[in-house]
JSON list of C-alpha atoms in Angstrom, two decimals:
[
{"chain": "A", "resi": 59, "resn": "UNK", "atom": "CA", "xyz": [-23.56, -3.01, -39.78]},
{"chain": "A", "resi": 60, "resn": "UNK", "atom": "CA", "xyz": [-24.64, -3.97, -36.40]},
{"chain": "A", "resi": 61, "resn": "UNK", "atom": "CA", "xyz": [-22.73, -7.65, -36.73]},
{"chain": "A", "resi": 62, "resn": "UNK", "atom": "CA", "xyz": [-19.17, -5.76, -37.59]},
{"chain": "A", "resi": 63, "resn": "UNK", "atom": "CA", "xyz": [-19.90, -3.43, -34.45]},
{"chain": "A", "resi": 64, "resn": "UNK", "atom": "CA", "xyz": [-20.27, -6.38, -32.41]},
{"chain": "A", "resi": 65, "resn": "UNK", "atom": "CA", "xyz": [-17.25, -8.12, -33.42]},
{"chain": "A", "resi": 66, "resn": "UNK", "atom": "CA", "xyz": [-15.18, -5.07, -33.58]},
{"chain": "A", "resi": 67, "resn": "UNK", "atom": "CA", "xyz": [-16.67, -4.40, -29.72]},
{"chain": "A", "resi": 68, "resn": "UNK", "atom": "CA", "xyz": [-15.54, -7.96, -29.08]},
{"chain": "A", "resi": 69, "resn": "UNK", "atom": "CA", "xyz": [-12.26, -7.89, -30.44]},
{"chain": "A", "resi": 70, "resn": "UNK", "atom": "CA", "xyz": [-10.99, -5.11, -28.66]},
{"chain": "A", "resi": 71, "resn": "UNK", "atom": "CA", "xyz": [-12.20, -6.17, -25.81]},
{"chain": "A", "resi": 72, "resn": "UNK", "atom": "CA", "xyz": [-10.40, -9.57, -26.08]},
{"chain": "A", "resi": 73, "resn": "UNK", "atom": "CA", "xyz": [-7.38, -7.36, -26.64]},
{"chain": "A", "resi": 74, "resn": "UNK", "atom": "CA", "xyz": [-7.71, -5.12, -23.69]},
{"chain": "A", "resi": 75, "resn": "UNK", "atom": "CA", "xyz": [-7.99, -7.73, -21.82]},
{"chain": "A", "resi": 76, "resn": "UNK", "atom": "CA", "xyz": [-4.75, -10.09, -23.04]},
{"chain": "A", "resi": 77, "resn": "UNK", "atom": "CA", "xyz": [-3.09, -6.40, -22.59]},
{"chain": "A", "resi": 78, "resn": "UNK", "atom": "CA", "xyz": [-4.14, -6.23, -18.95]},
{"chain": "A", "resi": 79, "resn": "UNK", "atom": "CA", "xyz": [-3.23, -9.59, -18.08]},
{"chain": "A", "resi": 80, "resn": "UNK", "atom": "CA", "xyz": [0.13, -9.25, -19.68]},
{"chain": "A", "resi": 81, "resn": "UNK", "atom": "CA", "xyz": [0.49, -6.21, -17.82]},
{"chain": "A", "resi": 82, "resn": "UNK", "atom": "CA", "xyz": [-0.10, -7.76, -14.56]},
{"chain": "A", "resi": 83, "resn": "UNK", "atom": "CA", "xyz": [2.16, -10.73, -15.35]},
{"chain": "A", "resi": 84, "resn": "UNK", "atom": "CA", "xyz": [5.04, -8.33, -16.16]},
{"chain": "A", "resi": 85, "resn": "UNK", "atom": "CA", "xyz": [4.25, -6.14, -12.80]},
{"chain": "A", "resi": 86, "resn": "UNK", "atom": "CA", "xyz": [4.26, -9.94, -11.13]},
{"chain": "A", "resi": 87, "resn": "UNK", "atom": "CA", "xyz": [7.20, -11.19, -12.85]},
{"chain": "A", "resi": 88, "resn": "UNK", "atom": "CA", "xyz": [9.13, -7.52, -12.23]},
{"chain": "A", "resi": 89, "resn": "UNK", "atom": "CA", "xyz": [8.28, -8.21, -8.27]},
{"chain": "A", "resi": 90, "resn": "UNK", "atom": "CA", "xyz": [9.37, -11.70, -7.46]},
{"chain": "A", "resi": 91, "resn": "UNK", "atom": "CA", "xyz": [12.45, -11.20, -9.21]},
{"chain": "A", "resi": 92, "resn": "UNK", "atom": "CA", "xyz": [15.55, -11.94, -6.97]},
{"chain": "A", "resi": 93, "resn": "UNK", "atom": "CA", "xyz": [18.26, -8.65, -6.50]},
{"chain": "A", "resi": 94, "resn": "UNK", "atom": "CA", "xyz": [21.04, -9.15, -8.31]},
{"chain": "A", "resi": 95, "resn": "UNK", "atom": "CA", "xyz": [23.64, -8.77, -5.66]},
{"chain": "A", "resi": 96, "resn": "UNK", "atom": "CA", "xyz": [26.29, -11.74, -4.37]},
{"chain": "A", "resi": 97, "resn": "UNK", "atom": "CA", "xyz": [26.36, -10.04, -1.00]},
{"chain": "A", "resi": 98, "resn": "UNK", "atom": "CA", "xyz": [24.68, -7.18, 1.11]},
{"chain": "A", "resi": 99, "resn": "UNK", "atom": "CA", "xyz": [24.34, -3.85, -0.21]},
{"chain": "A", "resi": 100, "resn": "UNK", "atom": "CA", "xyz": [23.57, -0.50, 1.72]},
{"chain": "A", "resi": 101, "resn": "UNK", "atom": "CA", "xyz": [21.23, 1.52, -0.73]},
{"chain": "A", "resi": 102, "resn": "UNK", "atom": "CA", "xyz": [21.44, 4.80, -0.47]},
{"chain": "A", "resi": 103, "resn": "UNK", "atom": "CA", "xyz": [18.53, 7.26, -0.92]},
{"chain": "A", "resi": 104, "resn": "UNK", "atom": "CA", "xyz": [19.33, 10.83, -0.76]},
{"chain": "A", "resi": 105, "resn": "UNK", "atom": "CA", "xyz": [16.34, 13.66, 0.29]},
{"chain": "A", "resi": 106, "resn": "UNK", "atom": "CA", "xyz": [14.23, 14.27, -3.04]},
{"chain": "A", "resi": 107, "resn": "UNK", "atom": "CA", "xyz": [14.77, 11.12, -4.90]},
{"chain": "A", "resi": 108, "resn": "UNK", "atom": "CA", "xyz": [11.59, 9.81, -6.02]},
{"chain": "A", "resi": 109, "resn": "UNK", "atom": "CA", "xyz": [10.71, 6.21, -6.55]},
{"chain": "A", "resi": 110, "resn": "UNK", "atom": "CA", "xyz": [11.10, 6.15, -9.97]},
{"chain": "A", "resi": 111, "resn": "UNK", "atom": "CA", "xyz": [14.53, 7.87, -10.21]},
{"chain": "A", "resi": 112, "resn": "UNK", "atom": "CA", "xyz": [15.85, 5.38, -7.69]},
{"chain": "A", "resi": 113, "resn": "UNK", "atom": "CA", "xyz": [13.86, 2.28, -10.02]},
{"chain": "A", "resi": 114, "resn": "UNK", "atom": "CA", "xyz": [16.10, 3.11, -13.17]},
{"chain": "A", "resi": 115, "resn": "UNK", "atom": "CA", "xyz": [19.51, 3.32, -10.81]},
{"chain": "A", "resi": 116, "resn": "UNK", "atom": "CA", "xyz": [19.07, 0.13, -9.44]},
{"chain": "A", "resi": 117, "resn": "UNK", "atom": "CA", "xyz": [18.30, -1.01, -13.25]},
{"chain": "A", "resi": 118, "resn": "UNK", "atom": "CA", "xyz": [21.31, 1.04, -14.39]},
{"chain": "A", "resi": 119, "resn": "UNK", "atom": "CA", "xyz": [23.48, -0.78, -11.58]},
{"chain": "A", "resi": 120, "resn": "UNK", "atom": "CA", "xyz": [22.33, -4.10, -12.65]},
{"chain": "A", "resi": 121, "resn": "UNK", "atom": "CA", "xyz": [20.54, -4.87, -9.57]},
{"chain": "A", "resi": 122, "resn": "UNK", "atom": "CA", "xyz": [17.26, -5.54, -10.64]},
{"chain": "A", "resi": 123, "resn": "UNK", "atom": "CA", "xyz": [15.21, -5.55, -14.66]},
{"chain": "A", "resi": 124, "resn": "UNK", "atom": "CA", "xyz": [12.17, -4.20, -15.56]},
{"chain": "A", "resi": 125, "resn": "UNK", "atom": "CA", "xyz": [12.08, -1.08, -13.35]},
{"chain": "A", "resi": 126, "resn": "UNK", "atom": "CA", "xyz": [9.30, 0.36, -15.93]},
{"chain": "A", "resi": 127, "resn": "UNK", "atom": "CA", "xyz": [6.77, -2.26, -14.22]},
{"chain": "A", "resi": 128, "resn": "UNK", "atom": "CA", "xyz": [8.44, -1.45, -10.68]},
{"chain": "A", "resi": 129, "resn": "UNK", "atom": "CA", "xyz": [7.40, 1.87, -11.06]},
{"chain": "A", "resi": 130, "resn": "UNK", "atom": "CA", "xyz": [3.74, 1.65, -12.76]},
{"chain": "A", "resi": 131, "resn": "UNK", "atom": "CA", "xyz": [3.09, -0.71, -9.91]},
{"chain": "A", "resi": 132, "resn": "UNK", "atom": "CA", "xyz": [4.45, 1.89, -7.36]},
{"chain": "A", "resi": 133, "resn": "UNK", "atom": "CA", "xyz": [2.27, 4.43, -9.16]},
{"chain": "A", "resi": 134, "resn": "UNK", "atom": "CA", "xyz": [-1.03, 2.53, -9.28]},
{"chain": "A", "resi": 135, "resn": "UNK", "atom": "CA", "xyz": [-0.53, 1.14, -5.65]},
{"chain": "A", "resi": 136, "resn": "UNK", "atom": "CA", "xyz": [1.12, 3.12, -3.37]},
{"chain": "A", "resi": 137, "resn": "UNK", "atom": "CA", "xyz": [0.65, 6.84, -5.16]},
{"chain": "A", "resi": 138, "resn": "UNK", "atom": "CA", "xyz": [0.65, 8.81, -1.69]},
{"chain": "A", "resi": 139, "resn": "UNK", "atom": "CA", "xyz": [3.58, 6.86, -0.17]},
{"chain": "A", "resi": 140, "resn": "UNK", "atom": "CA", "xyz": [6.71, 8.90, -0.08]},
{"chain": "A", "resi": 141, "resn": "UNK", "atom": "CA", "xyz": [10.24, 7.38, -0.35]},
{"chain": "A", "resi": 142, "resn": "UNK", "atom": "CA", "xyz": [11.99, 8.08, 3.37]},
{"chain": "A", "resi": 143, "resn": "UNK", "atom": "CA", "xyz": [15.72, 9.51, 2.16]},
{"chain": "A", "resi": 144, "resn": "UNK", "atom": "CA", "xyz": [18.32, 7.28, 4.01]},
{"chain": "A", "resi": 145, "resn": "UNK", "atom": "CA", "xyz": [19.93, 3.68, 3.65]},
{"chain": "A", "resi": 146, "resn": "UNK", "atom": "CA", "xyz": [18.65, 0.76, 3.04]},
{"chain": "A", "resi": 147, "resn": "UNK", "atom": "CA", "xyz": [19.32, -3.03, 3.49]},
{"chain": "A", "resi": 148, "resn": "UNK", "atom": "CA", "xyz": [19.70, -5.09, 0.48]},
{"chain": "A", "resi": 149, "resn": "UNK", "atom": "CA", "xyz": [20.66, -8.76, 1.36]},
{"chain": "A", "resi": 150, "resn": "UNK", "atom": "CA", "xyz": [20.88, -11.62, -1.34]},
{"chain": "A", "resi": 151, "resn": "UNK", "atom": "CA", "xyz": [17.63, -13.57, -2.07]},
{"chain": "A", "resi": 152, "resn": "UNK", "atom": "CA", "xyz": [15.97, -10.62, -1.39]},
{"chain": "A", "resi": 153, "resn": "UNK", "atom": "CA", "xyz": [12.81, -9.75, -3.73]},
{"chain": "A", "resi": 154, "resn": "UNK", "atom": "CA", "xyz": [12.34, -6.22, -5.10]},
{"chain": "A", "resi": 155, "resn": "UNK", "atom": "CA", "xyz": [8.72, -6.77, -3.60]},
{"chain": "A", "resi": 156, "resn": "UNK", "atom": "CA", "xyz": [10.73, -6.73, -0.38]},
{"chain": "A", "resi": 157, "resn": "UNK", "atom": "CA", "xyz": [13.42, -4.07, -0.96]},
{"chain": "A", "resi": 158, "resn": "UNK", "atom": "CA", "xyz": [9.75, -2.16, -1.66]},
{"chain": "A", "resi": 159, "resn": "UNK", "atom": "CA", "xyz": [8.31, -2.97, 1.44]},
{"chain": "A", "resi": 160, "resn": "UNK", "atom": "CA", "xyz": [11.36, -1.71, 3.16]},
{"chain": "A", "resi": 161, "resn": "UNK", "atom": "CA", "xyz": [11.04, 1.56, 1.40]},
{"chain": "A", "resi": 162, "resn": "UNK", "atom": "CA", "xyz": [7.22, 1.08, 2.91]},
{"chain": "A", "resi": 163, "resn": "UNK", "atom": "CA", "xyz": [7.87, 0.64, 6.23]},
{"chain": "A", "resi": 164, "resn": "UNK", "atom": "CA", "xyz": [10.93, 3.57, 6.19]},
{"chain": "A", "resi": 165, "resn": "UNK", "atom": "CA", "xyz": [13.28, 0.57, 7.37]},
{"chain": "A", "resi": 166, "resn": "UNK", "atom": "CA", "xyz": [16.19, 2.47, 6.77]},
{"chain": "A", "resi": 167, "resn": "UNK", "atom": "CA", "xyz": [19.32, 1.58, 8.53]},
{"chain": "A", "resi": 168, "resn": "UNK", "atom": "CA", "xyz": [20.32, 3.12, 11.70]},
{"chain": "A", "resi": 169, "resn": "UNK", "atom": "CA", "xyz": [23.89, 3.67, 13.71]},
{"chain": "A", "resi": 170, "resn": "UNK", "atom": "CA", "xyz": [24.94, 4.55, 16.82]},
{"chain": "A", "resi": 171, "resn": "UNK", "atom": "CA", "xyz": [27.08, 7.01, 19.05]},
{"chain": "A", "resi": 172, "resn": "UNK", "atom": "CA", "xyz": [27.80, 6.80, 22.80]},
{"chain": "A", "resi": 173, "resn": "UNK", "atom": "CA", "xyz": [28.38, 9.98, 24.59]},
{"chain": "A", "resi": 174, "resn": "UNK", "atom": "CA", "xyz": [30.25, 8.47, 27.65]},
{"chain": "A", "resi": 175, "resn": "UNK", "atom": "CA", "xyz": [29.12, 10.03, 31.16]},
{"chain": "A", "resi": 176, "resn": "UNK", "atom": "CA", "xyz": [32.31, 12.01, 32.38]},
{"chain": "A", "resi": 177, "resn": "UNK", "atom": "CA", "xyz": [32.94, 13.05, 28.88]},
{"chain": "A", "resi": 178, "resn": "UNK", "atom": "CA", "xyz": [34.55, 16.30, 28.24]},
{"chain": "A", "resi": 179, "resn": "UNK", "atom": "CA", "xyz": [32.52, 18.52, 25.74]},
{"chain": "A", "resi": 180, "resn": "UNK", "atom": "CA", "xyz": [35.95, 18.14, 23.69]},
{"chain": "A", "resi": 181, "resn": "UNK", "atom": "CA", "xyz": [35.62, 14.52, 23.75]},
{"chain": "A", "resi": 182, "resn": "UNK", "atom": "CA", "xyz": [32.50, 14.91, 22.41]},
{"chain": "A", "resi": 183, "resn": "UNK", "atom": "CA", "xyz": [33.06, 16.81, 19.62]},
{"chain": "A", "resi": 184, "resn": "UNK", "atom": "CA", "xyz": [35.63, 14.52, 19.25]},
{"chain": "A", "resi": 185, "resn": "UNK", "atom": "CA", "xyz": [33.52, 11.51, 18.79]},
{"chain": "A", "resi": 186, "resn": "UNK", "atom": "CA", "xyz": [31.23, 13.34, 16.77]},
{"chain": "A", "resi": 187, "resn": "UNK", "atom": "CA", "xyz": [33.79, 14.12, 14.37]},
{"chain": "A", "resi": 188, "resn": "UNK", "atom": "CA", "xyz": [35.19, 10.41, 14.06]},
{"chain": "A", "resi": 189, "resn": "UNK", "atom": "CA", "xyz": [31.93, 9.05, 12.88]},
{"chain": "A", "resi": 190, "resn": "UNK", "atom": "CA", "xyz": [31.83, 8.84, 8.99]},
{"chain": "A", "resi": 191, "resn": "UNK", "atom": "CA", "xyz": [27.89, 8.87, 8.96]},
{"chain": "A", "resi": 192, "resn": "UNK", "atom": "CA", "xyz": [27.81, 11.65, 10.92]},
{"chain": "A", "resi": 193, "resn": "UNK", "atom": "CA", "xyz": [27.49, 14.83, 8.28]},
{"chain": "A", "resi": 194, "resn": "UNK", "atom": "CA", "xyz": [30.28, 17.45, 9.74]},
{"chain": "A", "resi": 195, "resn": "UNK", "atom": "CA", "xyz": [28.62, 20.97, 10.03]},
{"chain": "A", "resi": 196, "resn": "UNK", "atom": "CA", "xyz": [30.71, 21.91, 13.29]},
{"chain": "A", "resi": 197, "resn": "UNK", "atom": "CA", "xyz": [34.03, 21.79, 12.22]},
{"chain": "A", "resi": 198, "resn": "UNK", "atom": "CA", "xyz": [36.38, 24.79, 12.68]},
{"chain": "A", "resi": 199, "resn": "UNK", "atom": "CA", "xyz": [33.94, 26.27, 15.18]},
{"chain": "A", "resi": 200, "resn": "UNK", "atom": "CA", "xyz": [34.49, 27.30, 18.92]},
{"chain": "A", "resi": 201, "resn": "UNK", "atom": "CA", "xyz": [32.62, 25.86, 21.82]},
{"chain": "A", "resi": 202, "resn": "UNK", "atom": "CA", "xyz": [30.77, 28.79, 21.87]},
{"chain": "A", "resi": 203, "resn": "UNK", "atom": "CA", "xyz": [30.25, 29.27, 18.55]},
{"chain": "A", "resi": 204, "resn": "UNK", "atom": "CA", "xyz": [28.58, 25.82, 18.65]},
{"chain": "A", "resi": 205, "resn": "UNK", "atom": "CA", "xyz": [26.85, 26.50, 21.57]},
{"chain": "A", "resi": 206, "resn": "UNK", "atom": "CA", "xyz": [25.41, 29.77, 19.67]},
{"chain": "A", "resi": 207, "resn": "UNK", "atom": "CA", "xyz": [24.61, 27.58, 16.74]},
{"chain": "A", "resi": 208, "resn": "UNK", "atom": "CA", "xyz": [22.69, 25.32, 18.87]},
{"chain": "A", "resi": 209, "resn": "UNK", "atom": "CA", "xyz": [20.82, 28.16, 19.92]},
{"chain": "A", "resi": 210, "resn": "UNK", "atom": "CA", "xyz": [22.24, 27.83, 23.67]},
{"chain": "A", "resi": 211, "resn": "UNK", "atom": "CA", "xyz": [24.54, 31.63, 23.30]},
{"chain": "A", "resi": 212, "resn": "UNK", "atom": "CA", "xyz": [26.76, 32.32, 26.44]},
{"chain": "A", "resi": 213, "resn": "UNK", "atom": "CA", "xyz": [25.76, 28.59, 27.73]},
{"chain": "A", "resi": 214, "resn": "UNK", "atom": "CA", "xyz": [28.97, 26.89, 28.69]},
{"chain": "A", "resi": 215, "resn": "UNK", "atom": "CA", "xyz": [28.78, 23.29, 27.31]},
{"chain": "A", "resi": 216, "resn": "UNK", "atom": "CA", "xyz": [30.45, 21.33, 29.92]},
{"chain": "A", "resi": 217, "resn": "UNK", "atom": "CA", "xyz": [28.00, 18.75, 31.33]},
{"chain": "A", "resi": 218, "resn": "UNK", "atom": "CA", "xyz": [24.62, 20.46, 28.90]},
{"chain": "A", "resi": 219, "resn": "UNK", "atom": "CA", "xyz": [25.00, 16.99, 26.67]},
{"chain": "A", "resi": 220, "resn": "UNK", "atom": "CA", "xyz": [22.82, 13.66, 28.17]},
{"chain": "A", "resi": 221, "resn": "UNK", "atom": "CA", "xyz": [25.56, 10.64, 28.50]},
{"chain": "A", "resi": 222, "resn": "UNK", "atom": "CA", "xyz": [23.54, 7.84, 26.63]},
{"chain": "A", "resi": 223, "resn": "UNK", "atom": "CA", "xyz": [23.56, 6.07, 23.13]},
{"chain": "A", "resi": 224, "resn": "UNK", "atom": "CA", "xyz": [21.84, 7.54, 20.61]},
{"chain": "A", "resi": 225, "resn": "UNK", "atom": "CA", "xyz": [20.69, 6.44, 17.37]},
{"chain": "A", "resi": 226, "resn": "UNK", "atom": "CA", "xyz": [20.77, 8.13, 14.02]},
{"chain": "A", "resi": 227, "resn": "UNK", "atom": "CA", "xyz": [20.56, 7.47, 9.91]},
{"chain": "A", "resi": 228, "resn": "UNK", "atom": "CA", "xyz": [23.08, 8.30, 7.48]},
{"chain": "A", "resi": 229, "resn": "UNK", "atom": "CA", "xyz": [23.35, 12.79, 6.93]},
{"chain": "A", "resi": 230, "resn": "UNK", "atom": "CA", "xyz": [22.07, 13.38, 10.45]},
{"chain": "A", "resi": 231, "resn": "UNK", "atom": "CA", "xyz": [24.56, 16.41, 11.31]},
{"chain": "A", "resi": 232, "resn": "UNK", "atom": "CA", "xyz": [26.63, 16.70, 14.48]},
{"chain": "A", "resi": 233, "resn": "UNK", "atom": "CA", "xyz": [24.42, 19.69, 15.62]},
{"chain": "A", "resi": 234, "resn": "UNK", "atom": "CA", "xyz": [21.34, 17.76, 15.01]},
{"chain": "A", "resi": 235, "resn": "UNK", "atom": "CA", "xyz": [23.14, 14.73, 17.03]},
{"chain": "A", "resi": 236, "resn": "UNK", "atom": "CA", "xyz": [24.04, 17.81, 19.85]},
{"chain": "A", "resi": 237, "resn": "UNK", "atom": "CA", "xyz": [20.61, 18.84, 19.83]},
{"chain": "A", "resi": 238, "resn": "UNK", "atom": "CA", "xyz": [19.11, 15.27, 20.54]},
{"chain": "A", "resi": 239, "resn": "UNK", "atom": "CA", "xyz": [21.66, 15.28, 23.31]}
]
């Protein structure tokens, strides 16, 4: 009785551990694997989306395989790290080990926006509205109205707005951009 214990006690553990180490060659495999893109690729990542979601897209888009693995090694490794919402840089021979260490680091991409000293506020708004990452919250709204909005009521905007470039991700809005300014 004791001698089919034993081997029974042995098997399985022989068998947990081929499991484990197939597990980790998967989770290896899943992370050296090139992207599957010919040319660079902005990723977007709205607010909310969790690592996992965003795992099964890029599977879904073709861009990587075995997101499953992606996302238990997420899990197991990097449990408290949150996914910073924004774009991200995906450039051929890249590794989803890097696109991960990206998401890490919060490497999102950034743009820019030049308020020109001498600028009118009109100009401004006007430049504001032109940029396509820029999300438009302002439109159809006086200057005082936006001045109200940026907290700022009966403040006349001429000359309130610092002439300099300033940088911004992706769904910034034009009032956040005003209030940086």
């Amino acid at each position: 009785m004791r001698r089919k214990f034993l081997l029974l006690l042995e098997t399985g553990l022989v068998l947990a551990g081929l499991m484990l180490g197939a597990s980790a060659w998967k989770v290896h495999s899943a992370l050296v694997q090139p992207l599957n893109i010919a040319q660079e690729e902005l990723l977007e990542v709205p607010k909310g989306t969790t690592p996992t979601r965003t795992f099964y897209r890029l599977e879904a888009d073709g861009v990587i395989k075995d997101a499953f693995w992606l996302r238990l090694y997420w899990r197991f490794n990097l449990p408290k790290q949150p996914l910073h919402s924004g774009e991200y840089r995906m450039t051929p021979g890249m590794t989803a080990h890097d696109l991960i260490g990206l998401w890490q680091r919060g490497e999102v991409v950034q743009y820019s926006l030049t308020l020109v000293e001498g600028w009118n506020f009109r100009q401004v708004r006007s430049a504001l509205a032109k940029h396509e990452k820029i999300e438009q919250t302002l439109d159809g709204l006086s200057d005082s109205e936006v001045m109200a909005k940026l907290g700022h009521e009966g403040v006349f905007p001429e000359g309130r707005f610092f002439p300099d470039t300033y940088r911004f991700v992706r769904g910034m809005t034009d009032a956040q951009l005003l209030e940086k300014a």
